[in-house]
Coordinates of C-alpha atoms in Angstrom, one line a residue:
Chain Y
X1 CA 2.3 -47.3 -37.9
X2 CA -1.3 -46.5 -37.4
X3 CA -0.8 -44.5 -34.5
X4 CA 2.0 -42.3 -36.2
X5 CA -0.6 -41.7 -39.0
X6 CA -2.7 -39.9 -36.4
X7 CA -0.1 -37.2 -36.2
X8 CA -1.2 -34.3 -38.2
X9 CA 2.1 -32.2 -38.5
X10 CA 1.1 -30.4 -41.7
X11 CA -2.3 -29.7 -40.6
X12 CA -1.4 -28.2 -37.3
X13 CA 1.5 -26.3 -39.0
X14 CA -1.4 -24.6 -41.4
X15 CA -3.0 -23.1 -38.4
X16 CA -0.5 -22.9 -35.7
X17 CA 2.3 -21.2 -37.8
X18 CA 0.3 -17.9 -38.4
X19 CA -0.4 -17.9 -34.6
X20 CA 3.1 -18.3 -33.6
X21 CA 4.1 -15.7 -36.1
X22 CA 1.8 -13.1 -34.3
X23 CA 3.5 -14.3 -31.1
X24 CA 6.9 -13.5 -32.4
X25 CA 6.2 -9.8 -32.4
X26 CA 5.2 -9.9 -28.7
X27 CA 8.4 -11.8 -27.8
X28 CA 10.5 -9.5 -29.7
X29 CA 8.9 -6.6 -28.0
X30 CA 9.2 -8.0 -24.5
X31 CA 12.9 -9.1 -24.8
X32 CA 14.0 -5.7 -26.5
X33 CA 12.5 -3.6 -24.1
X34 CA 13.1 -6.1 -21.0
X35 CA 16.7 -6.0 -22.2
X36 CA 17.2 -2.3 -22.4
X37 CA 15.6 -1.9 -19.0
X38 CA 17.8 -4.4 -17.4
X39 CA 20.7 -2.9 -18.9
X40 CA 20.1 0.4 -17.8
X41 CA 19.0 -1.0 -14.3
X42 CA 22.1 -3.1 -14.2
X43 CA 24.3 -0.2 -14.8
X44 CA 22.7 2.0 -12.0
X45 CA 22.9 -0.7 -9.6
X46 CA 26.4 -1.6 -10.4
X47 CA 27.5 2.0 -9.9
X48 CA 25.5 2.5 -7.0
X49 CA 26.9 -0.6 -5.3
X50 CA 30.5 0.7 -6.1
X51 CA 30.3 4.3 -5.3
X52 CA 27.1 5.5 -3.7
X53 CA 26.8 6.2 0.1
X54 CA 26.9 3.2 2.5
X55 CA 23.0 3.7 3.0
X56 CA 22.4 3.3 -0.7
X57 CA 24.8 0.5 -0.9
X58 CA 22.9 -1.6 1.8
X59 CA 19.8 -0.9 0.4
X60 CA 21.0 -2.4 -3.1
X61 CA 22.4 -5.1 -1.6
X62 CA 19.1 -6.2 0.1
X63 CA 17.1 -5.6 -2.9
X64 CA 19.7 -7.9 -5.0
X65 CA 19.4 -10.5 -2.5
X66 CA 15.6 -10.7 -2.7
X67 CA 15.4 -10.6 -6.5
X68 CA 18.3 -13.2 -6.9
X69 CA 16.6 -15.3 -4.0
X70 CA 13.2 -15.6 -5.8
X71 CA 12.2 -17.3 -8.8
X72 CA 11.4 -15.1 -11.9
X73 CA 7.9 -16.7 -12.3
X74 CA 7.0 -15.6 -8.7
X75 CA 8.3 -11.9 -9.3
X76 CA 6.2 -11.8 -12.4
X77 CA 3.2 -13.2 -10.6
X78 CA 3.7 -10.8 -7.6
X79 CA 4.2 -7.8 -10.2
X80 CA 1.3 -8.6 -12.2
X81 CA -1.2 -9.5 -9.2
X82 CA 0.1 -8.2 -6.2
X83 CA 1.7 -4.7 -6.8
X84 CA -1.5 -3.1 -8.1
X85 CA -3.5 -4.5 -5.1
X86 CA -0.8 -3.1 -2.5
X87 CA -1.0 0.3 -4.4
X88 CA -4.7 0.4 -3.9
X89 CA -4.3 -0.7 -0.3
X90 CA -1.7 1.9 0.6
X91 CA -3.8 4.7 -1.2
X92 CA -7.0 3.7 0.6
X93 CA -5.0 4.0 4.0
X94 CA -4.5 7.6 2.9
X95 CA -8.1 7.9 2.1
X96 CA -7.6 8.1 -1.7
X97 CA -9.6 5.5 -3.9
X98 CA -7.6 4.1 -6.6
X99 CA -8.0 1.4 -9.2
X100 CA -4.4 0.7 -10.3
X101 CA -4.1 -2.0 -13.0
X102 CA -1.1 -3.1 -14.7
X103 CA -1.1 -4.4 -18.2
X104 CA 0.1 -7.9 -18.8
X105 CA 2.9 -7.1 -21.3
X106 CA 4.1 -4.2 -19.0
X107 CA 4.2 -6.4 -15.8
X108 CA 6.2 -8.7 -18.0
X109 CA 8.7 -6.4 -19.5
X110 CA 9.2 -4.8 -15.9
X111 CA 9.6 -8.5 -14.4
X112 CA 12.0 -9.5 -17.0
X113 CA 14.1 -6.0 -16.8
X114 CA 14.2 -6.1 -12.9
X115 CA 15.2 -9.7 -12.6
X116 CA 17.8 -9.5 -15.4
X117 CA 19.0 -6.3 -14.3
X118 CA 20.0 -7.6 -11.0
X119 CA 22.0 -10.5 -12.5
X120 CA 23.7 -8.1 -15.0
X121 CA 24.6 -5.6 -12.4
X122 CA 27.0 -8.1 -11.0
X123 CA 28.5 -8.7 -14.3
X124 CA 29.0 -4.9 -14.8
X125 CA 30.2 -4.3 -11.5
X126 CA 33.0 -6.9 -12.1
X127 CA 33.7 -5.6 -15.4
X128 CA 34.1 -1.8 -14.0
X129 CA 36.5 -3.2 -11.3
X130 CA 38.5 -4.8 -13.7
X131 CA 39.3 -1.9 -15.8
X132 CA 42.9 -0.8 -14.8
X133 CA 42.8 2.0 -12.2
X134 CA 45.4 3.7 -14.2
X135 CA 42.7 4.6 -16.7
X136 CA 40.6 6.5 -14.2
X137 CA 43.8 8.3 -12.9
X138 CA 44.8 9.3 -16.5
X139 CA 41.3 10.7 -16.9
X140 CA 41.5 12.5 -13.6
X141 CA 44.8 14.3 -14.3
X142 CA 43.6 15.5 -17.5
X143 CA 40.8 17.5 -15.4
X144 CA 37.8 15.2 -15.7
X145 CA 35.7 14.6 -12.6
X146 CA 35.1 11.4 -11.0
X147 CA 31.8 10.6 -12.9
X148 CA 33.0 12.1 -16.1
X149 CA 36.1 9.5 -16.0
X150 CA 33.7 6.7 -15.2
X151 CA 31.3 7.5 -17.9
X152 CA 33.7 8.6 -20.5
X153 CA 36.7 6.1 -20.0
X154 CA 35.9 3.2 -17.6
X155 CA 32.3 2.3 -18.5
X156 CA 32.8 2.1 -22.3
X157 CA 35.8 -0.3 -21.7
X158 CA 33.8 -2.3 -19.2
X159 CA 30.9 -2.7 -21.4
X160 CA 33.1 -3.8 -24.3
X161 CA 34.6 -6.5 -22.1
X162 CA 31.1 -7.7 -21.2
X163 CA 29.3 -7.8 -24.6
X164 CA 29.4 -11.6 -24.8
X165 CA 28.0 -12.3 -21.3
X166 CA 25.2 -9.7 -21.9
X167 CA 24.5 -11.4 -25.2
X168 CA 24.0 -14.4 -23.5
X169 CA 21.6 -12.8 -21.1
X170 CA 19.7 -11.6 -24.1
X171 CA 19.4 -15.3 -25.6
X172 CA 18.2 -16.5 -22.0
X173 CA 15.8 -13.5 -21.8
X174 CA 14.3 -14.5 -25.2
X175 CA 13.5 -18.2 -23.6
X176 CA 12.5 -16.7 -20.4
X177 CA 9.4 -14.6 -22.0
X178 CA 7.7 -18.1 -22.0
X179 CA 7.0 -17.6 -18.4
X180 CA 5.1 -14.3 -19.3
X181 CA 2.3 -16.8 -20.3
X182 CA 1.4 -16.9 -16.5
X183 CA 0.7 -13.3 -16.4
X184 CA -1.5 -13.4 -19.3
X185 CA 0.8 -12.2 -22.0
X186 CA -0.3 -13.6 -25.2
X187 CA 3.2 -14.9 -26.3
X188 CA 4.1 -18.3 -27.8
X189 CA 3.5 -20.4 -24.9
X190 CA 0.0 -19.2 -24.4
X191 CA -1.1 -19.3 -27.8
X192 CA 0.1 -22.8 -28.3
X193 CA -1.6 -24.0 -25.1
X194 CA -4.8 -22.5 -26.4
X195 CA -4.4 -24.0 -29.9
X196 CA -3.4 -27.4 -28.5
X197 CA -6.3 -27.4 -26.1
X198 CA -8.7 -26.6 -28.8
X199 CA -7.4 -29.0 -31.5
X200 CA -5.9 -31.8 -29.5
X201 CA -2.8 -31.7 -31.6
X202 CA -0.7 -31.8 -28.5
X203 CA 2.3 -33.5 -29.7
X204 CA 2.5 -31.4 -32.8
X205 CA 1.8 -27.8 -31.2
X206 CA 4.3 -28.2 -28.6
X207 CA 6.9 -29.5 -31.0
X208 CA 6.4 -26.5 -33.4
X209 CA 6.6 -24.4 -30.2
X210 CA 10.0 -25.8 -29.3
X211 CA 11.1 -25.3 -32.8
X212 CA 9.9 -21.7 -32.7
X213 CA 12.3 -21.0 -29.9
X214 CA 15.2 -22.4 -31.5
X215 CA 14.5 -20.4 -34.7
X216 CA 15.1 -17.4 -32.6
X217 CA 17.8 -18.4 -30.0
X218 CA 20.1 -20.3 -32.5
X219 CA 20.7 -17.5 -34.9
X220 CA 20.8 -15.0 -31.9
X221 CA 23.5 -16.8 -30.0
X222 CA 25.7 -17.0 -33.3
X223 CA 25.0 -13.4 -33.7
X224 CA 26.3 -12.8 -30.3
X225 CA 29.4 -15.0 -30.9
X226 CA 30.1 -12.9 -34.3
X227 CA 29.9 -9.7 -32.3
X228 CA 32.3 -11.0 -29.6
X229 CA 34.7 -12.1 -32.5
X230 CA 34.4 -8.7 -34.0
X231 CA 35.1 -6.9 -30.8
X232 CA 38.2 -9.3 -30.3
X233 CA 39.7 -8.5 -33.6
X234 CA 39.0 -4.7 -33.7
X235 CA 41.7 -3.3 -30.9
X236 CA 42.4 -4.5 -27.6
Chain R
X1 CA 54.8 27.3 -8.1
X2 CA 54.4 24.8 -5.3
X3 CA 55.5 25.3 -1.8
X4 CA 55.0 22.2 0.4
X5 CA 55.2 22.4 4.4
X6 CA 55.7 19.4 6.5
X7 CA 53.4 17.2 4.2
X8 CA 52.7 13.8 5.7
X9 CA 50.9 10.7 4.2
X10 CA 49.9 7.6 6.1
X11 CA 48.2 4.4 4.5
X12 CA 46.6 3.0 7.6
X13 CA 49.5 2.6 10.1
X14 CA 52.2 2.8 7.2
X15 CA 54.0 6.2 7.3
X16 CA 55.0 6.7 3.6
X17 CA 55.7 10.5 3.8
X18 CA 57.2 12.1 6.9
X19 CA 57.2 15.8 7.2
X20 CA 58.1 16.8 3.6
X21 CA 58.9 20.4 3.0
X22 CA 60.0 21.7 -0.3
X23 CA 59.4 24.1 -3.0
X24 CA 59.1 23.8 -6.9
X25 CA 59.9 27.0 -8.8
X26 CA 58.4 28.1 -12.3
X27 CA 60.9 26.7 -15.0
X28 CA 62.6 24.4 -12.8
X29 CA 63.5 20.8 -13.5
X30 CA 63.3 18.7 -10.3
X31 CA 64.4 15.0 -10.3
X32 CA 63.4 12.8 -7.3
X33 CA 65.6 9.9 -6.8
X34 CA 65.8 7.2 -4.1
X35 CA 65.2 3.6 -3.5
X36 CA 61.7 1.8 -4.3
X37 CA 59.4 2.3 -1.6
X38 CA 61.0 5.6 -0.4
X39 CA 57.8 7.5 -1.1
X40 CA 58.7 9.3 -4.3
X41 CA 55.7 8.3 -6.3
X42 CA 53.3 9.2 -3.3
X43 CA 54.9 12.5 -3.1
X44 CA 54.4 13.1 -6.7
X45 CA 50.7 11.9 -6.5
X46 CA 49.9 14.3 -3.5
X47 CA 51.0 17.3 -5.5
X48 CA 47.9 16.7 -7.8
X49 CA 45.6 15.0 -5.3
X50 CA 45.7 11.6 -6.7
X51 CA 46.5 11.1 -3.0
X52 CA 45.3 13.4 -0.2
X53 CA 48.2 14.1 2.4
X54 CA 47.2 13.0 5.8
X55 CA 48.6 16.4 7.2
X56 CA 50.8 19.5 6.0
X57 CA 50.2 22.0 3.7
X58 CA 50.5 22.6 0.0
X59 CA 50.5 25.9 -1.8
X60 CA 49.9 26.2 -5.6
X61 CA 50.7 29.6 -6.5
X62 CA 50.2 30.9 -3.3
X63 CA 46.7 29.1 -2.7
X64 CA 46.2 26.4 -0.3
X65 CA 45.6 23.1 -1.9
X66 CA 42.7 21.4 -0.1
X67 CA 39.0 20.4 -0.5
X68 CA 37.9 23.9 -1.1
X69 CA 40.6 24.3 -4.2
X70 CA 38.8 23.3 -7.4
X71 CA 40.7 20.0 -7.8
X72 CA 39.7 19.8 -11.5
X73 CA 41.3 23.3 -12.1
X74 CA 44.5 22.4 -10.4
X75 CA 44.8 19.2 -12.6
X76 CA 44.1 20.9 -15.7
X77 CA 47.4 23.0 -14.7
X78 CA 49.4 20.3 -13.5
X79 CA 49.8 17.3 -15.9
X80 CA 50.9 14.0 -15.3
X81 CA 52.8 11.2 -17.1
X82 CA 52.5 7.8 -15.7
X83 CA 54.8 4.7 -15.6
X84 CA 52.3 2.6 -17.5
X85 CA 51.1 5.2 -19.8
X86 CA 47.7 4.7 -19.3
X87 CA 46.6 5.5 -22.9
X88 CA 42.7 5.0 -23.5
X89 CA 43.0 1.8 -25.7
X90 CA 39.5 2.3 -27.4
X91 CA 40.8 5.7 -28.8
X92 CA 43.1 6.2 -31.6
X93 CA 46.5 8.0 -31.0
X94 CA 45.0 11.3 -32.2
X95 CA 41.7 11.1 -30.2
X96 CA 43.8 10.2 -27.0
X97 CA 45.4 13.5 -27.3
X98 CA 42.6 15.7 -28.6
X99 CA 40.0 14.0 -26.3
X100 CA 40.4 16.4 -23.1
X101 CA 41.0 19.7 -25.1
X102 CA 37.6 18.8 -26.9
X103 CA 35.8 17.9 -23.7
X104 CA 37.2 20.0 -21.0
X105 CA 38.3 23.1 -22.8
X106 CA 35.6 22.8 -25.3
X107 CA 37.7 23.2 -28.2
X108 CA 36.3 22.4 -31.6
X109 CA 37.0 19.1 -32.9
X110 CA 39.0 20.4 -35.8
X111 CA 41.3 22.6 -33.6
X112 CA 41.8 20.1 -31.1
X113 CA 42.9 17.6 -33.9
X114 CA 45.0 20.2 -35.2
X115 CA 46.6 20.7 -31.7
X116 CA 47.2 16.9 -31.5
X117 CA 48.9 16.8 -34.7
X118 CA 51.3 19.6 -33.9
X119 CA 52.0 17.8 -30.5
X120 CA 52.5 14.3 -32.4
X121 CA 55.0 16.1 -34.7
X122 CA 56.7 17.3 -31.7
X123 CA 57.3 14.0 -30.2
X124 CA 58.0 12.5 -33.5
X125 CA 54.8 10.2 -34.1
X126 CA 53.0 12.3 -36.6
X127 CA 52.6 9.2 -38.9
X128 CA 50.9 7.2 -36.2
X129 CA 48.1 9.4 -35.4
X130 CA 45.4 7.0 -36.5
X131 CA 47.1 3.9 -35.0
X132 CA 45.5 2.4 -31.9
X133 CA 47.9 2.4 -28.6
X134 CA 48.0 -1.3 -28.4
X135 CA 50.0 -1.3 -31.8
X136 CA 52.5 1.2 -30.4
X137 CA 55.9 0.2 -28.8
X138 CA 56.3 1.2 -25.0
X139 CA 58.3 4.2 -26.1
X140 CA 55.9 5.4 -28.6
X141 CA 53.1 5.0 -26.1
X142 CA 54.9 7.1 -23.5
X143 CA 55.6 9.6 -26.1
X144 CA 51.9 9.8 -27.0
X145 CA 51.0 10.1 -23.2
X146 CA 53.7 13.1 -23.0
X147 CA 51.6 14.5 -26.0
X148 CA 48.4 13.9 -24.3
X149 CA 49.4 15.7 -21.0
X150 CA 50.7 18.7 -23.3
X151 CA 47.6 19.1 -24.9
X152 CA 45.8 20.7 -21.9
X153 CA 48.6 23.1 -22.0
X154 CA 50.1 22.3 -18.4
X155 CA 52.0 24.8 -16.3
X156 CA 53.9 22.0 -14.8
X157 CA 54.3 18.4 -15.8
X158 CA 54.7 15.6 -13.2
X159 CA 56.4 12.5 -14.3
X160 CA 56.2 9.2 -12.4
X161 CA 59.0 6.8 -13.4
X162 CA 58.2 7.5 -17.2
X163 CA 60.8 5.0 -18.4
X164 CA 60.6 2.4 -15.8
X165 CA 58.2 0.2 -17.8
X166 CA 60.4 0.3 -21.1
X167 CA 62.7 -1.9 -22.7
X168 CA 66.2 -0.3 -22.3
X169 CA 66.7 0.5 -26.0
X170 CA 63.3 2.5 -26.0
X171 CA 64.4 4.6 -23.1
X172 CA 66.4 7.2 -25.0
X173 CA 63.6 8.2 -27.4
X174 CA 61.3 9.4 -24.3
X175 CA 64.2 11.1 -22.3
X176 CA 64.9 12.8 -25.5
X177 CA 61.3 14.4 -25.6
X178 CA 61.8 15.1 -22.0
X179 CA 65.0 16.9 -22.5
X180 CA 63.6 18.8 -25.4
X181 CA 60.5 20.1 -22.9
X182 CA 63.2 20.9 -20.2
X183 CA 65.0 23.0 -22.7
X184 CA 61.9 25.0 -23.7
X185 CA 61.5 25.8 -19.9
X186 CA 58.7 23.5 -18.9
X187 CA 58.6 23.0 -15.3
X188 CA 58.9 19.5 -14.5
X189 CA 59.0 17.1 -11.4
X190 CA 60.6 13.9 -12.3
X191 CA 60.7 10.7 -10.4
X192 CA 63.2 8.5 -11.9
X193 CA 65.9 6.0 -11.7
X194 CA 67.7 7.4 -14.7
X195 CA 70.6 8.9 -12.9
X196 CA 72.2 10.2 -16.2
X197 CA 68.9 12.1 -17.1
X198 CA 68.9 13.4 -13.6
X199 CA 72.8 14.6 -13.7
X200 CA 72.2 16.2 -17.3
X201 CA 68.9 17.9 -17.1
X202 CA 67.7 18.4 -13.6
X203 CA 68.3 22.0 -12.1
X204 CA 67.9 20.2 -8.6
X205 CA 68.0 16.6 -7.4
X206 CA 66.2 15.6 -4.4
X207 CA 67.3 12.4 -2.6
X208 CA 64.2 10.6 -0.9
X209 CA 64.5 7.5 1.6
X210 CA 62.0 6.0 3.9
X211 CA 59.5 8.9 3.6
X212 CA 62.1 11.7 4.4
X213 CA 63.9 14.0 1.8
X214 CA 67.6 13.1 2.8
X215 CA 69.3 15.5 0.8
X216 CA 68.7 18.0 -2.0
X217 CA 71.2 20.2 -4.2
X218 CA 72.2 20.5 -7.7
X219 CA 73.2 17.7 -9.6
X220 CA 76.9 18.2 -9.2
X221 CA 76.5 18.4 -5.3
X222 CA 74.5 15.3 -5.0
X223 CA 76.4 13.1 -7.6
X224 CA 79.9 14.3 -6.9
X225 CA 79.9 15.1 -3.4
X226 CA 77.0 13.7 -1.4
X227 CA 76.9 15.1 2.2
X228 CA 74.7 12.2 3.7
X229 CA 75.9 8.7 4.2
X230 CA 72.6 7.4 3.0
X231 CA 73.1 9.3 -0.4
X232 CA 76.5 8.1 -0.9
X233 CA 75.3 4.4 -0.2
X234 CA 72.3 4.6 -2.6
X235 CA 74.5 6.4 -5.4
X236 CA 77.4 4.1 -5.0
X237 CA 75.1 1.1 -5.9
X238 CA 72.9 3.0 -8.5
X239 CA 75.4 5.3 -10.5
X240 CA 78.0 2.6 -11.1
X241 CA 78.8 3.0 -14.8
X242 CA 77.0 6.2 -15.5

């Protein structure tokens, strides 16, 4: 019992909870912007892989393989540390002196967006293909062009059918924001690490951290289920 | 309106259409009949370039139909009704019909919806304007699809087996609408298995088999005294009881 008495959950909470609350803002910001970027990128990659010229299709395929074949953490580190250095190096080859730097949060958002965009593009591509060809033809014979038929008729139906899987990616992304700690984004994990190393409330701090993620991801995944249910009951 | 010379269509090695020559005149109702796989649908889909013919020439009102022709413009003048309706599931019936006039002809929303309502009244579905397609019967969906095609005020309508996906008791309501259109002078090309409709409504019946036009003529000629043996065989199998 003595050992257990050494835990200071209430004391830790007193200091850590405000710190975590500040971190929530960063998580929300990174997730929302990252998800918007991922969705847009995913849509472009999906459409490109379906309809673009052979060259573009090939390039997209290679890009996809690179992103899906490397860990998100490595990509984040690469974007944060290596990409600016590469820019400076290339500029210096052309005799221009550059000092490109990328803000931690920007690197994190770009990393999340690109990584998730690649995975989501496959889901979106499948959804576009699975929309009945007759829908495209119906739009074409009314006088819509190929791209209009795709944007106005096919894509809305495709996106509607994948709201649940996109929702799951959103919940996953919330949790993956913890990786941004490694590129110096002051999110939940980094704040907790700092706090724990200063106070030695190791058990308490990381327990609260885990709880903090649960507080976001559990309601969010229920929200996704609710939206899925709504979409099922309304039409189709 | 259409003049077709030696049109051919191949899918890979498969020759679906072999040297099709025919014409379609304004105000005419042409019914295309024939066994499955005879190329009827492909023929129809070549007319509005849903399929590109492999060779041959199609003239639409004297203008050669090819890549230089404005395909979108052609399709606005040549409407099409599909076997499987292909209504847009996320739109209401009204929006299905008003959508193309609004976005292609840049009609005002109010005008487009008025047009849609008048067309719905014409096909007898004014009371279902705010329903979603999924809640309608097949016959009702097909009538909406006809109204949707009419909303672009086409000069010619193509029907690709419009009643083949319907329960037998729903066929009549769709054919009724088509008969009414024919009596109003709409130019129509109808691929169909409804021999009764072809006999009663068509000005000309075209019998196709294995990618060729075997025989064409007015319904009386084709149904009462077909000249070709292949036509006789087909009709004796299909028409029994009509």
